[in-house]
Coordinates of C-alpha atoms in Angstrom, one line a residue:
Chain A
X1 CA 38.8 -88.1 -30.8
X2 CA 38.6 -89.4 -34.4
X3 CA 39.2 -93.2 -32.5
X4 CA 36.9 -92.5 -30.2
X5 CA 34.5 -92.2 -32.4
X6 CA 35.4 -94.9 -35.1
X7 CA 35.1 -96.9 -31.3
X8 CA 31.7 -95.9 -31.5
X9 CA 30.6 -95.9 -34.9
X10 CA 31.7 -99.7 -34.8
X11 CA 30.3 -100.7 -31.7
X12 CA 26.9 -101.3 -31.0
X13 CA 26.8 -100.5 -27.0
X14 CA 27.5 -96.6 -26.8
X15 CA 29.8 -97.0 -23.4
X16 CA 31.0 -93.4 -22.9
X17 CA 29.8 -92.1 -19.2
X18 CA 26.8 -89.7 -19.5
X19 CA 27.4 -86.5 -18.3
X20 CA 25.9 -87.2 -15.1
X21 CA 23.9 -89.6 -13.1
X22 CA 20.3 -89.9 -13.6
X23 CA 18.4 -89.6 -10.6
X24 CA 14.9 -91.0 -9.6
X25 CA 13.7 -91.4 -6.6
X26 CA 15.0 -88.7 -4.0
X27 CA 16.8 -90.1 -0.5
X28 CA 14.4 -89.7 2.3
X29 CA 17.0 -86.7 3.8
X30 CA 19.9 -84.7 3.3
X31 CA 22.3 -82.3 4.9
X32 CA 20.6 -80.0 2.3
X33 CA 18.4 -79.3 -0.4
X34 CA 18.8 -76.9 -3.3
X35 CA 15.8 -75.6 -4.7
X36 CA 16.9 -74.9 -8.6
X37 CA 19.0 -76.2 -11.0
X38 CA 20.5 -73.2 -12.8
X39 CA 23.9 -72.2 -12.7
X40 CA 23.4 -70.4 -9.2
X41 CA 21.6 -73.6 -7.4
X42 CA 24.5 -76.0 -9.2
X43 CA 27.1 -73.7 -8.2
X44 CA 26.1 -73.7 -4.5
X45 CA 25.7 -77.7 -4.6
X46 CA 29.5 -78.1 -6.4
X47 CA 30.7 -75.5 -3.6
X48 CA 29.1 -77.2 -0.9
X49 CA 30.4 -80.2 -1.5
X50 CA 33.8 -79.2 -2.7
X51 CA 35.0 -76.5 -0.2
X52 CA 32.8 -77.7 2.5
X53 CA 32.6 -81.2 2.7
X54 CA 28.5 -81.3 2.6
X55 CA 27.8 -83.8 -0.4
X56 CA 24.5 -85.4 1.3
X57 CA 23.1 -82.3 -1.1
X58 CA 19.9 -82.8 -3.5
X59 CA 19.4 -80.3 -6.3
X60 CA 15.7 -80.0 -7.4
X61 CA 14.7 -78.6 -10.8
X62 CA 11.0 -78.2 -11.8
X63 CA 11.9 -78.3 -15.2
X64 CA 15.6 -79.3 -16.6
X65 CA 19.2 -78.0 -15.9
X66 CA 19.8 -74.2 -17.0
X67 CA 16.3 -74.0 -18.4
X68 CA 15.4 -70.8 -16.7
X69 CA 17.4 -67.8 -16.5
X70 CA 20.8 -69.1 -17.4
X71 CA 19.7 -70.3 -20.1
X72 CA 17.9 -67.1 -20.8
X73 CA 20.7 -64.3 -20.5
X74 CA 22.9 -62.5 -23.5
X75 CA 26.1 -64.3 -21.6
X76 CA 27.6 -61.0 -20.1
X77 CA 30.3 -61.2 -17.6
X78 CA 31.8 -58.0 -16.0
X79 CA 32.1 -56.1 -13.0
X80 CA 32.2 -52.5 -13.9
X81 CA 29.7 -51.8 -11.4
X82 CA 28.7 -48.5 -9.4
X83 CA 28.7 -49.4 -5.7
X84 CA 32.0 -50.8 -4.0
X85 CA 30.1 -53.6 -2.5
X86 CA 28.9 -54.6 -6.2
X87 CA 31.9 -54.3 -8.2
X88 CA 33.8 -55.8 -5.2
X89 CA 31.4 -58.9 -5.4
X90 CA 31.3 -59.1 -9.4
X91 CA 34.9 -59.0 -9.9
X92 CA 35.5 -62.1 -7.8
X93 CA 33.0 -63.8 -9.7
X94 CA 35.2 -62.4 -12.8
X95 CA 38.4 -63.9 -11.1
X96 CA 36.5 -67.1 -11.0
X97 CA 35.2 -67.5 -14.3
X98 CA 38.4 -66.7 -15.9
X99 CA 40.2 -70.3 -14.7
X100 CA 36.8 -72.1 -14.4
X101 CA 36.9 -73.9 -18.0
X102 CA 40.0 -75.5 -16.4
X103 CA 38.0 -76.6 -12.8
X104 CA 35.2 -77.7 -14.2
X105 CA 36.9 -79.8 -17.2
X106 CA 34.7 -78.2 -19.7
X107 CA 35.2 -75.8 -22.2
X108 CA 32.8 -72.5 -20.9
X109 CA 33.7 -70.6 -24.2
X110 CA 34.9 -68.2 -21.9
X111 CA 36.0 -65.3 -24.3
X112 CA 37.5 -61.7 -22.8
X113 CA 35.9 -59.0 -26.0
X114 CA 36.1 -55.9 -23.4
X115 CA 32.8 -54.1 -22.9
X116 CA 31.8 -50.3 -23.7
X117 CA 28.3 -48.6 -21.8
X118 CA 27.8 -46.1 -24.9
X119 CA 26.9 -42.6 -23.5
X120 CA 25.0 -40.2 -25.6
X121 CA 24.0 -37.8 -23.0
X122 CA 25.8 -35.8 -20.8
X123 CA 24.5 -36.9 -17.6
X124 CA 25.6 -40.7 -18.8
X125 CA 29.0 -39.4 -19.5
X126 CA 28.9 -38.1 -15.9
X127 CA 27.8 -41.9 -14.7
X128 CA 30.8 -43.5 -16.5
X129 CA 32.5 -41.4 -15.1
X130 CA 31.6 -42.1 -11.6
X131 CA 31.7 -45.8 -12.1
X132 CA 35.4 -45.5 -13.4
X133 CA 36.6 -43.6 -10.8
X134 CA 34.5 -46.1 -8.2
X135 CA 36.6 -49.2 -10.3
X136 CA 39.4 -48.0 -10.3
X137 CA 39.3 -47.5 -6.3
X138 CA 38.6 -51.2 -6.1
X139 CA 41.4 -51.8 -8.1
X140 CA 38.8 -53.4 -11.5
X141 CA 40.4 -52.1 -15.0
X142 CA 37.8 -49.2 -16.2
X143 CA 38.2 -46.0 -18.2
X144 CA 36.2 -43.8 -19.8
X145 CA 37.0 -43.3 -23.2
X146 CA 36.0 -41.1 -25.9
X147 CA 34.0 -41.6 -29.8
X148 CA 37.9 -42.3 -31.4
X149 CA 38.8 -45.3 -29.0
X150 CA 35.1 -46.6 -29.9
X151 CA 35.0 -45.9 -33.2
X152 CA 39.0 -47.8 -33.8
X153 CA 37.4 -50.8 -31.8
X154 CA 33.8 -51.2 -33.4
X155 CA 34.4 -49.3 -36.9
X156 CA 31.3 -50.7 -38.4
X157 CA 29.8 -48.8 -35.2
X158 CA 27.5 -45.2 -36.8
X159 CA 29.0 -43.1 -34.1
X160 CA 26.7 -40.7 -34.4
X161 CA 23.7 -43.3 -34.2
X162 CA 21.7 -41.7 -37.3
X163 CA 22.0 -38.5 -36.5
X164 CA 20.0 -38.3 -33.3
X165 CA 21.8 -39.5 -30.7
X166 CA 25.3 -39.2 -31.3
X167 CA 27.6 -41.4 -29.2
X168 CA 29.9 -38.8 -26.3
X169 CA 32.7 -41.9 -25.0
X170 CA 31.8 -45.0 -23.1
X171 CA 33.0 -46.5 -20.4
X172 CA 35.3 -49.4 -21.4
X173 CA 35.9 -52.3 -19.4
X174 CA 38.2 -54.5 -20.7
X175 CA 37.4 -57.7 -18.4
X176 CA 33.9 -57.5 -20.0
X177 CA 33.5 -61.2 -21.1
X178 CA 30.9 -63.6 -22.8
X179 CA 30.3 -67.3 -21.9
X180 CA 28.1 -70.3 -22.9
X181 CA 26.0 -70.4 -20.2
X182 CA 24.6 -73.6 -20.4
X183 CA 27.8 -75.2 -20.4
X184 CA 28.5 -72.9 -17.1
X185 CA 25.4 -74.9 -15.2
X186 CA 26.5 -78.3 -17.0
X187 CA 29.9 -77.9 -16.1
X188 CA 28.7 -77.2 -12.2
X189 CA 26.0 -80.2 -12.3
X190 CA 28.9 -82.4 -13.2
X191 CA 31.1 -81.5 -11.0
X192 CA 28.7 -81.8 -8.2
X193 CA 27.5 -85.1 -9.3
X194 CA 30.8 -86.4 -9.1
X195 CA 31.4 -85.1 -5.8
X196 CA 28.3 -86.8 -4.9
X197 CA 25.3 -84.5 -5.1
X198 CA 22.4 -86.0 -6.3
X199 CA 20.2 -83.6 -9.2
X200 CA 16.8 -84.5 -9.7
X201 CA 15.3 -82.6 -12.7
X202 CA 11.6 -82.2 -13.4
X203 CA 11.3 -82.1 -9.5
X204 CA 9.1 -79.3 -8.4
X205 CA 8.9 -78.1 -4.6
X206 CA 5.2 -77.7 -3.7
X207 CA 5.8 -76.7 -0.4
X208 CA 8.3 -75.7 2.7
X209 CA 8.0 -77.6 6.1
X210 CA 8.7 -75.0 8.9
X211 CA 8.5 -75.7 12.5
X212 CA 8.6 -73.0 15.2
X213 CA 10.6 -70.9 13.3
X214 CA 13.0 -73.6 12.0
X215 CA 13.1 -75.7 8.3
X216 CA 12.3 -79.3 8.5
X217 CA 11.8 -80.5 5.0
X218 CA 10.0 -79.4 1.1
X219 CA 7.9 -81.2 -0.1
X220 CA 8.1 -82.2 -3.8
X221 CA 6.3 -83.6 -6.6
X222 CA 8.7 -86.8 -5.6
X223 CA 7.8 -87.1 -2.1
X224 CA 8.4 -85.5 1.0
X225 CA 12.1 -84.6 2.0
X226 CA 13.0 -83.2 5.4
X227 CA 16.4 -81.5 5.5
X228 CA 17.2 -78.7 8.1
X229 CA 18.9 -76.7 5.4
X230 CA 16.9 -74.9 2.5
X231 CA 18.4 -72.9 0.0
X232 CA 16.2 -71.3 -2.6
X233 CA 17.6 -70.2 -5.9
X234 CA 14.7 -69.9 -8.3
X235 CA 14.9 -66.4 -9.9
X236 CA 12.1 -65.6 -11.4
X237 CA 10.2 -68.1 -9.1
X238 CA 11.2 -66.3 -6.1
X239 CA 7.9 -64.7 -4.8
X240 CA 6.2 -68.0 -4.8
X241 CA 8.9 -70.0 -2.8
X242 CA 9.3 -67.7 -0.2
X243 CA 5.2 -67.4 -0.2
X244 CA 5.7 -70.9 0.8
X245 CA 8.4 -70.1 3.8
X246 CA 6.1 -66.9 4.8
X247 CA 8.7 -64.8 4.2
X248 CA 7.9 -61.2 2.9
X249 CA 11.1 -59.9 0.2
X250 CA 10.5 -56.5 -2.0
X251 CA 11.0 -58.8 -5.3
X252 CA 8.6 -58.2 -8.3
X253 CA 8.8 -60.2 -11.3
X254 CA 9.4 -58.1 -14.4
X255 CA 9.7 -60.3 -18.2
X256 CA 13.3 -59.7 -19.5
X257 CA 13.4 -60.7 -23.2
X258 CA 16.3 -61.2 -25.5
X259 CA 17.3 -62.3 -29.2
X260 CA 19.2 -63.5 -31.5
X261 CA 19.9 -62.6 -34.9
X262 CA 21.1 -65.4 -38.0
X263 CA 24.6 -66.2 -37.6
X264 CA 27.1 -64.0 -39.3
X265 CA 31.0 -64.1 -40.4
X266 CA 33.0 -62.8 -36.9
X267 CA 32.6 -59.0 -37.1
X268 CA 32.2 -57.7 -33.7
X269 CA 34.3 -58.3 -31.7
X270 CA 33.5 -56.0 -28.5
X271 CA 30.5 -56.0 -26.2
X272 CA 28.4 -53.2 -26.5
X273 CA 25.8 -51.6 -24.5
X274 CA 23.9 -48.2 -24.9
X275 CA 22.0 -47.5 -21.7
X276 CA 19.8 -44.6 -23.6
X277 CA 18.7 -46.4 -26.8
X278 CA 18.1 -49.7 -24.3
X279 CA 20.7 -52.1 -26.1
X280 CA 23.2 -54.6 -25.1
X281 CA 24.9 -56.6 -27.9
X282 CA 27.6 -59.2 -28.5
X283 CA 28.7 -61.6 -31.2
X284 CA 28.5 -65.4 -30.2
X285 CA 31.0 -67.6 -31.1
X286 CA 28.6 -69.2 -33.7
X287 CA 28.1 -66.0 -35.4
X288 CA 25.0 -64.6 -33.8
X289 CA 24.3 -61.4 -32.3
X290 CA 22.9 -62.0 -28.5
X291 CA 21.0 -59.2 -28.1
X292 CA 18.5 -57.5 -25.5
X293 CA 16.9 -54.4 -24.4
X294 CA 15.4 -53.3 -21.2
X295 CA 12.7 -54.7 -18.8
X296 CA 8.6 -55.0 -19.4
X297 CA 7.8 -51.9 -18.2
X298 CA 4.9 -54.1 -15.5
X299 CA 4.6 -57.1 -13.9
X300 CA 4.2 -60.4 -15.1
X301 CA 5.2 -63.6 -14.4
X302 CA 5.6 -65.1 -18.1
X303 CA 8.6 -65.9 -20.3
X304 CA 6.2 -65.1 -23.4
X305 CA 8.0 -62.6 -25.9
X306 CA 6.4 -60.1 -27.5
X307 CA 6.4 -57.8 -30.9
X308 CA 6.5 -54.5 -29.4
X309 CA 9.9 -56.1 -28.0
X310 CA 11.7 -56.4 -30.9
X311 CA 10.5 -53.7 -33.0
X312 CA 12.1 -51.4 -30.4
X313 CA 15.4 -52.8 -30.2
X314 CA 15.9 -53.6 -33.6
X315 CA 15.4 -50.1 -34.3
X316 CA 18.0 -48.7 -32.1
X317 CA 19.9 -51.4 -33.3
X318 CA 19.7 -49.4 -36.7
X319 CA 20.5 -46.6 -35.3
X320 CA 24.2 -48.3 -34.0
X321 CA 24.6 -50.7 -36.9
X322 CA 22.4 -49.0 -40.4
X323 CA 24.2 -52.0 -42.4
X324 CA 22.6 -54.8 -40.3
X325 CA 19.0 -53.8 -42.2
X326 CA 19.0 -57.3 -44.2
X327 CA 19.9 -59.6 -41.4
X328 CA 16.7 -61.5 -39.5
X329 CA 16.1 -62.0 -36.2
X330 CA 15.9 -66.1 -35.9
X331 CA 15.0 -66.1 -32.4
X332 CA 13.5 -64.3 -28.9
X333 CA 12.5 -65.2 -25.9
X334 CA 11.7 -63.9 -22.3
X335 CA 13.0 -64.5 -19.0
X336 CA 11.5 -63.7 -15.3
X337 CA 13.5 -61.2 -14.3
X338 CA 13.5 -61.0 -10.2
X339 CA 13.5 -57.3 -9.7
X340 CA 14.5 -55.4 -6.6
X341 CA 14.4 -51.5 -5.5
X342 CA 17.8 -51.1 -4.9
X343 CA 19.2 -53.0 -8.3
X344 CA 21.2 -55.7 -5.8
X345 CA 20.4 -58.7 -5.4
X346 CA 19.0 -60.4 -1.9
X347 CA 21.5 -63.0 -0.5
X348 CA 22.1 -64.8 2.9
X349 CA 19.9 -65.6 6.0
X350 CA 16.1 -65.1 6.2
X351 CA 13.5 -65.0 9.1
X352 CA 13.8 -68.6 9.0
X353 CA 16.5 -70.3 10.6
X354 CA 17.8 -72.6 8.3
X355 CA 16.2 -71.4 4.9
X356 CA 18.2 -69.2 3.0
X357 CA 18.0 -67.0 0.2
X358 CA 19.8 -66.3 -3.7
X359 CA 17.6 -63.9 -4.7
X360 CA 17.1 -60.5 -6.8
X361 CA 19.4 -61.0 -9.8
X362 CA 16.9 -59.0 -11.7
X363 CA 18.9 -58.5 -14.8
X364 CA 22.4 -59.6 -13.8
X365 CA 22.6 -62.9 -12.8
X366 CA 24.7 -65.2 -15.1
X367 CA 27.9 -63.5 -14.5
X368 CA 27.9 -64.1 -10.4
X369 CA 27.1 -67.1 -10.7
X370 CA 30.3 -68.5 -9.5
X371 CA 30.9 -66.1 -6.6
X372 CA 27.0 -66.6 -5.6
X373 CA 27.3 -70.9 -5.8
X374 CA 30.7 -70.2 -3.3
X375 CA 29.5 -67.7 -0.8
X376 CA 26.2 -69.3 -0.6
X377 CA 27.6 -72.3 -0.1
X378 CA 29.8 -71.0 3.1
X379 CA 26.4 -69.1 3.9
X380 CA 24.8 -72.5 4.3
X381 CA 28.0 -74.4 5.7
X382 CA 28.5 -71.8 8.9
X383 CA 25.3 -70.5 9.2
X384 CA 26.5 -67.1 8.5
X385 CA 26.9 -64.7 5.7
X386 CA 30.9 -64.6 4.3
X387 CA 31.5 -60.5 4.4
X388 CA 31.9 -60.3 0.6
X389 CA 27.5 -60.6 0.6
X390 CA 26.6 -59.3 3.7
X391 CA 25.8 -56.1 1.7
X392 CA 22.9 -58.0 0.1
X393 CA 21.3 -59.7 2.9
X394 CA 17.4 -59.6 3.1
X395 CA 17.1 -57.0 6.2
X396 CA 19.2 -54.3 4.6
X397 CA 15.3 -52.7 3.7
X398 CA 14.1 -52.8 6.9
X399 CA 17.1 -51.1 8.2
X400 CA 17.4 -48.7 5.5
X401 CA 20.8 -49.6 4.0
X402 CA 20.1 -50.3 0.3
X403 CA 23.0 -50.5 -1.9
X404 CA 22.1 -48.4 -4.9
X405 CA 23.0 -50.4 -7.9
X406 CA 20.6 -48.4 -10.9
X407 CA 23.1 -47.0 -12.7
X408 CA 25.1 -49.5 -13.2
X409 CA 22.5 -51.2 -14.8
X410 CA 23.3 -52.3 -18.9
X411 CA 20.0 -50.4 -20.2
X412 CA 18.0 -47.9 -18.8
X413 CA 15.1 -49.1 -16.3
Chain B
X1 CA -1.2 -55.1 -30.1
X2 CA -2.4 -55.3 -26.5
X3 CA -5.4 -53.2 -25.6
X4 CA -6.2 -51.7 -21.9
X5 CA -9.6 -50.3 -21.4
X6 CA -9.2 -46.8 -19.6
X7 CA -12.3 -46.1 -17.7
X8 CA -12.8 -42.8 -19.1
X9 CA -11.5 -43.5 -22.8
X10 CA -12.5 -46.6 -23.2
X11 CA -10.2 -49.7 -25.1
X12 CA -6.8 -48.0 -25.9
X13 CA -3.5 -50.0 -27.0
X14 CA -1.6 -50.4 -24.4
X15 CA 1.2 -48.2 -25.4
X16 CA -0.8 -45.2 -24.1
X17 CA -0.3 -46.7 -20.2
X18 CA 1.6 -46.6 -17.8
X19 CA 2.1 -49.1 -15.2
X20 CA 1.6 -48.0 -11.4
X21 CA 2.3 -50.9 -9.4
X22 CA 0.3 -52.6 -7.1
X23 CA -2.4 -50.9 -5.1
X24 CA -1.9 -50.9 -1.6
X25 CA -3.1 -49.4 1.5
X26 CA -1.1 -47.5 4.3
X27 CA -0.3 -47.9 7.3
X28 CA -1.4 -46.0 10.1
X29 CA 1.0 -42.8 10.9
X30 CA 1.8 -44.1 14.2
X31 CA 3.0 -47.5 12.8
X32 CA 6.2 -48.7 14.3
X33 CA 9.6 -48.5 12.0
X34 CA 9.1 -52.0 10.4
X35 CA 5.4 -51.8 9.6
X36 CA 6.8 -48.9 8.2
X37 CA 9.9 -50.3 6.1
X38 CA 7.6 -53.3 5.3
X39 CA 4.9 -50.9 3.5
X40 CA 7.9 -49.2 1.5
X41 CA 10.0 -51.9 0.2
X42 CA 7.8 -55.1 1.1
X43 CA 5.5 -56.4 -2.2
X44 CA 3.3 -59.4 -3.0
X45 CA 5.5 -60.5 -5.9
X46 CA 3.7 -63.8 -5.9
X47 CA 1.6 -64.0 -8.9
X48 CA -2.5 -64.2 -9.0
X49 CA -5.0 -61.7 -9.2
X50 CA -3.9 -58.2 -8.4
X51 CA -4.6 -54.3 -8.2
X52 CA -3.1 -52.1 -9.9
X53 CA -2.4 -48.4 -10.6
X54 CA -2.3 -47.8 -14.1
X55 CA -2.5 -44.5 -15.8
X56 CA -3.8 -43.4 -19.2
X57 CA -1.2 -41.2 -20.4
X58 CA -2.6 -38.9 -23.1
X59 CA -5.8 -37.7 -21.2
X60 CA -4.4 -38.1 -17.7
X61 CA -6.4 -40.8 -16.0
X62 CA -5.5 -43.0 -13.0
X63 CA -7.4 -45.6 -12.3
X64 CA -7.9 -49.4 -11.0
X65 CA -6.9 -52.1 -13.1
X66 CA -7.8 -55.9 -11.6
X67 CA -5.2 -58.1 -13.4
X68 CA -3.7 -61.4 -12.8
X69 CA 0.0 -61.5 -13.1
X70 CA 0.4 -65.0 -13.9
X71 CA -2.0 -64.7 -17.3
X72 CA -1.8 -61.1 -17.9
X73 CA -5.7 -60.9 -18.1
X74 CA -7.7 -58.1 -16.7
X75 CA -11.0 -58.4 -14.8
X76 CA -11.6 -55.0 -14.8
X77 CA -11.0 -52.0 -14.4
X78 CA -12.2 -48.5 -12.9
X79 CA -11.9 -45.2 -11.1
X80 CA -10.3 -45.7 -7.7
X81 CA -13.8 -43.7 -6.1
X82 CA -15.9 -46.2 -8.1
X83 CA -14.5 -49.6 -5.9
X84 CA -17.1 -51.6 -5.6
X85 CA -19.1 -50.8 -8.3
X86 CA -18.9 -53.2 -11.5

């Protein structure tokens, strides 16, 4: 590296390849076209082209790679979920991040901490419970533990949170995992580039070309491009793309905000969550705490952030962590959090043959974002949903077969 | 602070409300299964101009809040009897 750049400091031409191509002017079709360039939309294009062959692929981005929600998250990657079909689905995506540093050629910061879900309550301790017993059965590494186990991984952790709501066990996950997310969607544009898919950023869809029932094209702020194969992965953006295709989903938008505090010597080194005083917390490897709480409690369709925000979770951060009084919050921001009733998100087929949908994340998206790029990607290759998501697919409402994913949810909702 | 005028109470901060979601009618009873599953599940997550339940929590009120989801601004807002009436 020190050549490298002594290469560079001398010459005057700065030859090293960008990370990947710049893009103008979109091809008049493709085999398909990617509406979003987060990690999910990237993933799907790499996928496509990798396992399936389909590299005649265009990514569009309204704004610029992992700008939206993946750039928006606290990093989280687990699977300790409550529904078999959930943790099933989550701990592939698990399997995949752990070699992906390796595929993708870039390093994800992809560091294993192990995760607690605090309980203070009884009726929590009686939902960790149930999710061990429902990971276990899946064969995902989760036990509930009690305030000892906590206390010898976290000691700086006020087990009995100031008195008034003192911590019963957790549920402990060791898997639990944080990432840099924006190298997760850099990684996947490379990788799709170089397989051929073309990425256009600052490209916004304005509309969806249907034809008796079937997709023929989006138009864009580019130009017109007609495609038979639509795949929309806009999270927070949802309700108006699929207003575009006609297509009626149960998503609302709900802001998610976050934080982060000044950096700090390494002194946490687990993930912690407390579903009752609405915290999730991790250390990053710079030294910051990533930190968030739970959703706007209405509708809007903003990434403002707000005061009321992080008064309330710095306060329950108190509660956990009395000695962090001096330390400032540098940072917060908001994210569009796709919300729907059943807490899973809304994957596969739609009405309209040929447009389909990655959907619903809600608060959970960055960590399945590997297993959602590769079964998307076979949903849009074959036409058909692999079995893994079929759980999530957009009729499950009308026929009454939600899967029930609340309380597995990192804060209370 | 953000401030929500109740239409008996008059401008309150908006930590005194709670949101209801969007107002919308019902189907008839005799509606077939997916009219039915549609009304349940089924919203206009789009954003734009909107009503909405909200509820004023210390005195009890629900009422009519016309708000647009994209700017958080409200029109208006007012007893559900008194549509119509500005």
């Amino acid at each position: 590296m020190p050549l490298r750049l002594l290469k560079y400091a001398l010459s005057k031409e700065y030859k090293e390849t960008r990370f990947f191509r710049e893009n103008v002017t979109p091809k008049k079709s493709y085999d398909a076209v990617i509406i979003g360039g987060g990690g999910h939309g990237l993933a799907a294009a790499y996928y496509l082209a990798k396992d399936h062959g389909i590299t005649n692929v265009a990514v569009l981005e309204k704004g610029y790679l992992g700008g939206g929600n993946t750039g928006r998250n606290t990093t989280i990657v687990r699977s300790n979920y409550l529904t078999p079909e959930g943790v099933n689905f989550y701990d592939a995506s698990v399997k995949i991040y752990e070699g992906l540093s390796e595929e993708l050629d870039i390093n994800l910061f992809y560091s294993t901490r192990g995760h607690f879900t605090l309980a203070h309550t009884e009726s929590a301790m009686r939902t960790m419970r149930w999710r061990a017993e429902v990971n276990k059965h899946v064969g995902v590494d989760s036990y509930v533990v009690g305030p000892d186990e906590i206390s010898k991984a976290c000691p700086q952790l006020d087990i009995s949170c100031s008195g008034h709501a003192p911590i019963l066990g957790a549920l402990y996950h060791g898997p639990g995992s944080v990432a840099r997310h924006d190298a997760v969607a850099w990684g996947y544009a490379r990788g799709a580039d170089r397989l051929g898919v073309d990425i256009f950023q600052s490209t916004e869809v304005t509309g969806i070309d249907i034809k008796g029932g079937k997709v023929q094209g989006v138009q864009t702020s580019r130009g017109y491009i007609s495609t038979p194969r639509v795949l929309s992965a806009v999270a927070g953006f949802t309700p108006r793309i699929c207003k575009m295709a006609g297509i009626d989903t149960p998503i609302v938008i709900h802001p998610l905000q976050a934080c982060v505090t000044e950096p700090m010597k390494p002194w946490l080194d687990s993930i912690l969550v407390s579903g009752s005083l609405h915290v999730y917390v991790s250390q990053s490897s710079r030294g910051e705490l990533v930190m968030g709480s739970s959703l706007d409690p209405y509708e809007v369709h903003s990434t403002r952030s707000s005061l009321d925000f992080v008064e309330g979770l710095t306060s329950h951060m108190l509660d956990m962590f009395p000695f962090l009084s001096n330390v400032k919050i540098v940072r917060q921001w908001g994210g569009m959090a796709d919300m729907t009733p059943d807490f899973s998100p809304i994957m596969g087929k739609t009405p309209v043959e040929g447009f389909y949908l990655d959907a619903g994340w809600g608060t959970w998206g960055f960590k399945a974002t590997p297993i959602s790029g590769k079964t998307m990607a076979a949903t849009i290759a074959n036409d058909m949903a692999p079995d893994l998501i079929k759980p999530f697919r957009l009729s499950r409402f009308e026929e009454y077969e939600l899967t029930g994913e609340k309380g597995a949810a990192s804060v209370g909702h | 602070m953000k401030l929500l005028t109740c239409p008996i109470n008059g401008v309150r901060p908006l930590s005194e409300f709670v949101f209801g979601g969007e107002l919308r009618d019902m189907p008839p009873a005799e509606c077939s299964d997916k009219e039915w599953a549609d009304y349940v599940y089924n919203r206009n997550g789009a954003p734009g101009l909107k009503k909405e339940w909200w509820y004023h929590s210390p005195s009890g009120t629900w009422f009519v809040a016309e708000r647009d989801t994209l700017t958080d601004n409200v029109a208006r807002t007012y007893l559900y009897e008194q549509e119509g009436a500005q």
